[in-house]
mmCIF file with all atom_site columns, C-alpha atoms in Angstrom:
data_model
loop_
_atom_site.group_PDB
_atom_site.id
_atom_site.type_symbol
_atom_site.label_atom_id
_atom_site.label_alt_id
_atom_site.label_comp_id
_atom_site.label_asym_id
_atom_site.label_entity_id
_atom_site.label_seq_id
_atom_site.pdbx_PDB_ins_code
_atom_site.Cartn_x
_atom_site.Cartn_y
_atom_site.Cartn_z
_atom_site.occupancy
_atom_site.B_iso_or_equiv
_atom_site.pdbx_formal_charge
_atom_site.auth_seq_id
_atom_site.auth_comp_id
_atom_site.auth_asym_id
_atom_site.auth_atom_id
_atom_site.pdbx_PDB_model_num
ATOM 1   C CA . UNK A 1 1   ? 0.000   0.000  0.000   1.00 60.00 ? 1   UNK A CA 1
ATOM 2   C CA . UNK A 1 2   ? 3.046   2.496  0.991   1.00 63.00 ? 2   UNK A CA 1
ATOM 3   C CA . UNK A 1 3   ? 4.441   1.639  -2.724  1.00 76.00 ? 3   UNK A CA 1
ATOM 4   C CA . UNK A 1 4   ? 1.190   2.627  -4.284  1.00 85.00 ? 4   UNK A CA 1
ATOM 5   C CA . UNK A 1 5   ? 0.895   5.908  -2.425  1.00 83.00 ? 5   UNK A CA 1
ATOM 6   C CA . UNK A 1 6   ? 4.617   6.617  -3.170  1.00 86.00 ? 6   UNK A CA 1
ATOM 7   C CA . UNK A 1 7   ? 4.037   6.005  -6.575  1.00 87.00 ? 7   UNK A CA 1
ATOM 8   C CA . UNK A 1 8   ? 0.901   8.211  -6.985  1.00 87.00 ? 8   UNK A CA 1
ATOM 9   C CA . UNK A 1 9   ? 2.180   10.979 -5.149  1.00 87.00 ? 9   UNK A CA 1
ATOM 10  C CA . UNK A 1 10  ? 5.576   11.263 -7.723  1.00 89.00 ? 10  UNK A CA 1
ATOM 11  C CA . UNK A 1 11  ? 2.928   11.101 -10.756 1.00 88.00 ? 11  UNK A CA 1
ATOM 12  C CA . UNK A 1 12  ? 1.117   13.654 -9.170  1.00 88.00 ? 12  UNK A CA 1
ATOM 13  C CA . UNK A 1 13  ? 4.750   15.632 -8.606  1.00 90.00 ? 13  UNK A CA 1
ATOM 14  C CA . UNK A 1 14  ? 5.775   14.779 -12.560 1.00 91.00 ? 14  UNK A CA 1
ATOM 15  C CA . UNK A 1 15  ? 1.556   16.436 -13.457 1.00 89.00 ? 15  UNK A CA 1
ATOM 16  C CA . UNK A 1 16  ? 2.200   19.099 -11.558 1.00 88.00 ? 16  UNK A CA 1
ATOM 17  C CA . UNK A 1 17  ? 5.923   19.673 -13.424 1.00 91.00 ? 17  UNK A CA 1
ATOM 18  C CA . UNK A 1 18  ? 4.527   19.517 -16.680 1.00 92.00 ? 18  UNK A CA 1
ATOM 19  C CA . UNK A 1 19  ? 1.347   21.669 -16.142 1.00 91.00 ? 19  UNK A CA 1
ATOM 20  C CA . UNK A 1 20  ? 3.643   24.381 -15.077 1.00 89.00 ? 20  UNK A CA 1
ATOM 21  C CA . UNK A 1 21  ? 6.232   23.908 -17.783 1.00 93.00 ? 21  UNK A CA 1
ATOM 22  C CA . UNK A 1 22  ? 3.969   24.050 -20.231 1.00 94.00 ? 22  UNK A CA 1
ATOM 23  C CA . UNK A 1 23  ? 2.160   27.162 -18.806 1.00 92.00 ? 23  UNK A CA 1
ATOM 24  C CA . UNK A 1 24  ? 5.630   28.819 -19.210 1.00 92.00 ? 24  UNK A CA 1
ATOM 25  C CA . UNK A 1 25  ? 5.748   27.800 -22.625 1.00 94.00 ? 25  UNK A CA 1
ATOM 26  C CA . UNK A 1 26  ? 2.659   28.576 -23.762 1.00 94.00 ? 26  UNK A CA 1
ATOM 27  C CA . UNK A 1 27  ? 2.634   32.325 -21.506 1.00 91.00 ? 27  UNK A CA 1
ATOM 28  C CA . UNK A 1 28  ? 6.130   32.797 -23.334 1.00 91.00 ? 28  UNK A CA 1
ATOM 29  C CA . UNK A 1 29  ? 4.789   31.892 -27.227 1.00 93.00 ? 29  UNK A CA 1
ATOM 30  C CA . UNK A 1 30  ? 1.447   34.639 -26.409 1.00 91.00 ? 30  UNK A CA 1
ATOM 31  C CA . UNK A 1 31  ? 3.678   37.080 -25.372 1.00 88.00 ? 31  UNK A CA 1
ATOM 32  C CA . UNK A 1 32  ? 6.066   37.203 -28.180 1.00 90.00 ? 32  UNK A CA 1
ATOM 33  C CA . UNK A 1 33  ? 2.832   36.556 -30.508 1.00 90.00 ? 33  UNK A CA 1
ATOM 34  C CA . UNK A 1 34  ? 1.028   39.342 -29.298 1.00 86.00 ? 34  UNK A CA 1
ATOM 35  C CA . UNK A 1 35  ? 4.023   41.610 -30.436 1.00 84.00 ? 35  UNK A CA 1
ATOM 36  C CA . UNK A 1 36  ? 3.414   40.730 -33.935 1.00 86.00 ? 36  UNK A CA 1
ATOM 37  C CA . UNK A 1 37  ? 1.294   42.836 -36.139 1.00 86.00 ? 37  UNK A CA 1
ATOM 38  C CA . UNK A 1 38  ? -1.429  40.214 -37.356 1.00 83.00 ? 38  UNK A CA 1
ATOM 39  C CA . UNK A 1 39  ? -2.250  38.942 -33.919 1.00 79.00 ? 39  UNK A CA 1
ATOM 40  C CA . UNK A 1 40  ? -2.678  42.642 -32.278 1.00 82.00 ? 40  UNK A CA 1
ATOM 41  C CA . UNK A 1 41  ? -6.323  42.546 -33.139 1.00 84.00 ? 41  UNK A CA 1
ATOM 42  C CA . UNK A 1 42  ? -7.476  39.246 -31.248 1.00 85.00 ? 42  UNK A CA 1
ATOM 43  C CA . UNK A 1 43  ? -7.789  38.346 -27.431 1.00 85.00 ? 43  UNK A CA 1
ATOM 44  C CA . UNK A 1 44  ? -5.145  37.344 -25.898 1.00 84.00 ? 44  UNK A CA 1
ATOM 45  C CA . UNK A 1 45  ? -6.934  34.605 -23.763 1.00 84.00 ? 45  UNK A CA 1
ATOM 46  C CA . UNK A 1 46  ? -7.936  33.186 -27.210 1.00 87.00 ? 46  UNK A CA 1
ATOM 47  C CA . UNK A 1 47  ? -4.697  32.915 -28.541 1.00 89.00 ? 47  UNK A CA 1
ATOM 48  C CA . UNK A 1 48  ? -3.523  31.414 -25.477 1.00 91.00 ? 48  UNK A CA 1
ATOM 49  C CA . UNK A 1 49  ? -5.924  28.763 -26.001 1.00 92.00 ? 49  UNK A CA 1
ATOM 50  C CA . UNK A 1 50  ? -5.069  27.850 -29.367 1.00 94.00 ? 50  UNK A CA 1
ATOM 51  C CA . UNK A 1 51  ? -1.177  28.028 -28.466 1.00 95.00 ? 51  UNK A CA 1
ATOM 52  C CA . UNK A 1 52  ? -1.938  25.909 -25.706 1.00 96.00 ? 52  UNK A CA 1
ATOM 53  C CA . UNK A 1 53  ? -3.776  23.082 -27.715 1.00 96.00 ? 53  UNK A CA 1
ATOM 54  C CA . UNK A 1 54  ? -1.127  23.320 -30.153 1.00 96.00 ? 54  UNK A CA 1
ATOM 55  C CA . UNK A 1 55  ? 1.810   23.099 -27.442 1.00 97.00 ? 55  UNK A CA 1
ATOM 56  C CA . UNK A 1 56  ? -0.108  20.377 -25.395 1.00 96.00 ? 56  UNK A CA 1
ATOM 57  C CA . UNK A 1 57  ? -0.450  18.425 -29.111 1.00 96.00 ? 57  UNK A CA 1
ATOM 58  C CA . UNK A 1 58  ? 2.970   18.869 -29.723 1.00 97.00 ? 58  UNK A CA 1
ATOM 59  C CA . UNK A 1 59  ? 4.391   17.506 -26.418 1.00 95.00 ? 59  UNK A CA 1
ATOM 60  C CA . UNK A 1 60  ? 2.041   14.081 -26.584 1.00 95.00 ? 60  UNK A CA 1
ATOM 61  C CA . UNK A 1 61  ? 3.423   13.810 -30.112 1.00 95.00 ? 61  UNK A CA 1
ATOM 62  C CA . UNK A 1 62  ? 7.128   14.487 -29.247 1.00 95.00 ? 62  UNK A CA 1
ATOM 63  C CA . UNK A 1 63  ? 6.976   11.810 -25.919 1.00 94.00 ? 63  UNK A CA 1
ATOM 64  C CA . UNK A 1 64  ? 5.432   9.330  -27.370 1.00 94.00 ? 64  UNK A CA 1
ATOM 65  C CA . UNK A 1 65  ? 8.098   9.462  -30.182 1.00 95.00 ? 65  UNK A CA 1
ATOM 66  C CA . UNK A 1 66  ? 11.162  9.634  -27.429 1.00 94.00 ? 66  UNK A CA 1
ATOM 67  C CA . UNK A 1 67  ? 9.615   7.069  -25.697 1.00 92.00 ? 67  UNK A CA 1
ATOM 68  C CA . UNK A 1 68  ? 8.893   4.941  -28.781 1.00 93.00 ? 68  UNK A CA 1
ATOM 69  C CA . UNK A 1 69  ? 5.285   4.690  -27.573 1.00 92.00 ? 69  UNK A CA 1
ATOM 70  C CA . UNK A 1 70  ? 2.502   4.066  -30.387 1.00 92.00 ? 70  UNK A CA 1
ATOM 71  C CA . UNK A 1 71  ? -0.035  6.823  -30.038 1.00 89.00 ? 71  UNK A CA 1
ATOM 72  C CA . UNK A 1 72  ? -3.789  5.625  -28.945 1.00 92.00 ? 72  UNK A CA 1
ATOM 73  C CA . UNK A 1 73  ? -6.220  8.025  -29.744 1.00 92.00 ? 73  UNK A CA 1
ATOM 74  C CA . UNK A 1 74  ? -7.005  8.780  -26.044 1.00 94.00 ? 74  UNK A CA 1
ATOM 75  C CA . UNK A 1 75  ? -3.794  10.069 -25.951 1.00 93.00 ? 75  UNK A CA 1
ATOM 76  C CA . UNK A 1 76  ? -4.498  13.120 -28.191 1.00 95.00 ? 76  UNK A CA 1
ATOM 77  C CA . UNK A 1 77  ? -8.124  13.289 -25.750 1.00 95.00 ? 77  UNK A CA 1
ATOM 78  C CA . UNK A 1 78  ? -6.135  13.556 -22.923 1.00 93.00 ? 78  UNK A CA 1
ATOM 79  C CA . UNK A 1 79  ? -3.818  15.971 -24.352 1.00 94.00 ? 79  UNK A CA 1
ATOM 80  C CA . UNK A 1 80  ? -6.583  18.896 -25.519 1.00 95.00 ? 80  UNK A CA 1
ATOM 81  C CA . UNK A 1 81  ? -8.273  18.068 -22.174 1.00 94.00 ? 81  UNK A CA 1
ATOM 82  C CA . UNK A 1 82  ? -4.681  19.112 -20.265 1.00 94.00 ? 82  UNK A CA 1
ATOM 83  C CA . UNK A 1 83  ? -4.826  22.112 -22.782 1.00 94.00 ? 83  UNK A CA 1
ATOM 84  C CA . UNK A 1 84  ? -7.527  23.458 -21.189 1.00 93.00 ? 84  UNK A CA 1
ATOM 85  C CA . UNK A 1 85  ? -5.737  23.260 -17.415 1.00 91.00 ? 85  UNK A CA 1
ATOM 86  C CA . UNK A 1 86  ? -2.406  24.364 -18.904 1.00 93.00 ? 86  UNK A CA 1
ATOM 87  C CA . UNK A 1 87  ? -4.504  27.803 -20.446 1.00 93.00 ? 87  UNK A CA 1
ATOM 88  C CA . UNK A 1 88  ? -6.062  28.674 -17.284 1.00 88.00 ? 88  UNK A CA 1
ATOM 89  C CA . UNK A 1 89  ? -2.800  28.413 -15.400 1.00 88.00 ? 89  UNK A CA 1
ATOM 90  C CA . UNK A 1 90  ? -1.030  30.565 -18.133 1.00 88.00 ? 90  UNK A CA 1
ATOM 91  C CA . UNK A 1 91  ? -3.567  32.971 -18.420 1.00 87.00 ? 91  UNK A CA 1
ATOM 92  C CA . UNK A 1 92  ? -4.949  33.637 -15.132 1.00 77.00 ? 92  UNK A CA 1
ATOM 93  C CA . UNK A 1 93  ? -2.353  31.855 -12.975 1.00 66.00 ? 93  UNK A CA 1
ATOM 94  C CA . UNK A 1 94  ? -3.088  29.095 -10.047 1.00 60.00 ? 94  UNK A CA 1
ATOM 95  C CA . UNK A 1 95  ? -5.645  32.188 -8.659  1.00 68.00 ? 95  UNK A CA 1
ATOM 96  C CA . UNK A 1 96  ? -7.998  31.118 -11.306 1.00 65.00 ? 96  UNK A CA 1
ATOM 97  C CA . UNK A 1 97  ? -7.589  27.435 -10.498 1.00 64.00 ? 97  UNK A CA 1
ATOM 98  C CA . UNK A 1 98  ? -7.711  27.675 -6.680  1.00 68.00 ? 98  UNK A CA 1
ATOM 99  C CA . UNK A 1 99  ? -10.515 29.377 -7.439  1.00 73.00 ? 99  UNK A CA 1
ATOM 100 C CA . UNK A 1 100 ? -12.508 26.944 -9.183  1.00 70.00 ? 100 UNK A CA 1
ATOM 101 C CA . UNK A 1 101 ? -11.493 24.773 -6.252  1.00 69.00 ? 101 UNK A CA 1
ATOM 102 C CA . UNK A 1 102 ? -13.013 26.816 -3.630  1.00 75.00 ? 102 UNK A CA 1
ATOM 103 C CA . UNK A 1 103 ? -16.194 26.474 -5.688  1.00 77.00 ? 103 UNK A CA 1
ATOM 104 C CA . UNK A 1 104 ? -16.740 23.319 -5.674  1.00 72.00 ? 104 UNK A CA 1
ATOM 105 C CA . UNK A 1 105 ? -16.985 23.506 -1.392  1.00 66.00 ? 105 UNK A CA 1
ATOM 106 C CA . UNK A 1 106 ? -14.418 20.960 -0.706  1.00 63.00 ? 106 UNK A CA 1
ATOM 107 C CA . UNK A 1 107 ? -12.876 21.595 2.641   1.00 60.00 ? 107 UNK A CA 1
ATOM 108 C CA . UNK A 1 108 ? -11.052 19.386 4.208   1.00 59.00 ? 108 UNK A CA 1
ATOM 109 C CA . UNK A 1 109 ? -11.330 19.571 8.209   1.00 54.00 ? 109 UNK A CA 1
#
């Protein structure tokens, strides 16, 4: 049981890693974007979103091909799903997220 719980709480740590690196990405590739002249006219939270489906996409795609793992279409599900996660936290930051949390009246006493 100890293994399990070890072994959940380090997926949970490697999640957590990747939500945030790709929330750097993705806040990086809008700002530079937003400089350029064609994108000055849209909102920024929706071309966060489409950089952040795009980035998501492109890091399923790139670790299943280090990892010589044969893509399943859940895969590419799971991976516009996380999009979604990795845009709020890029956009409006783990405020958004916590609270979203706080909504849904789970307290733990």
């Amino acid at each position: 049981m100890v293994n399990n719980v070890e072994l959940l709480m380090q997926y949970i740590t490697y999640l957590l890693m990747a939500i945030g690196g790709l929330a750097f990405v993705v806040a990086v590739i809008v700002q530079v974007i937003k400089e350029m002249p064609w994108f000055r006219r849209l909102q920024t939270s929706a071309v966060a979103l489409v950089v952040s489906v795009i980035v998501c996409l492109l890091a399923v795609a790139i670790i299943c091909q280090l990892l010589k793992i044969t893509t399943i279409w859940h895969y590419w599900v799971g991976a516009v799903i996380a999009a979604f996660i990795v845009y709020l936290v890029a956009t409006g930051g783990w405020e958004r997220v916590t609270a979203i949390w706080k909504r849904t009246k789970y307290n733990r006493k």
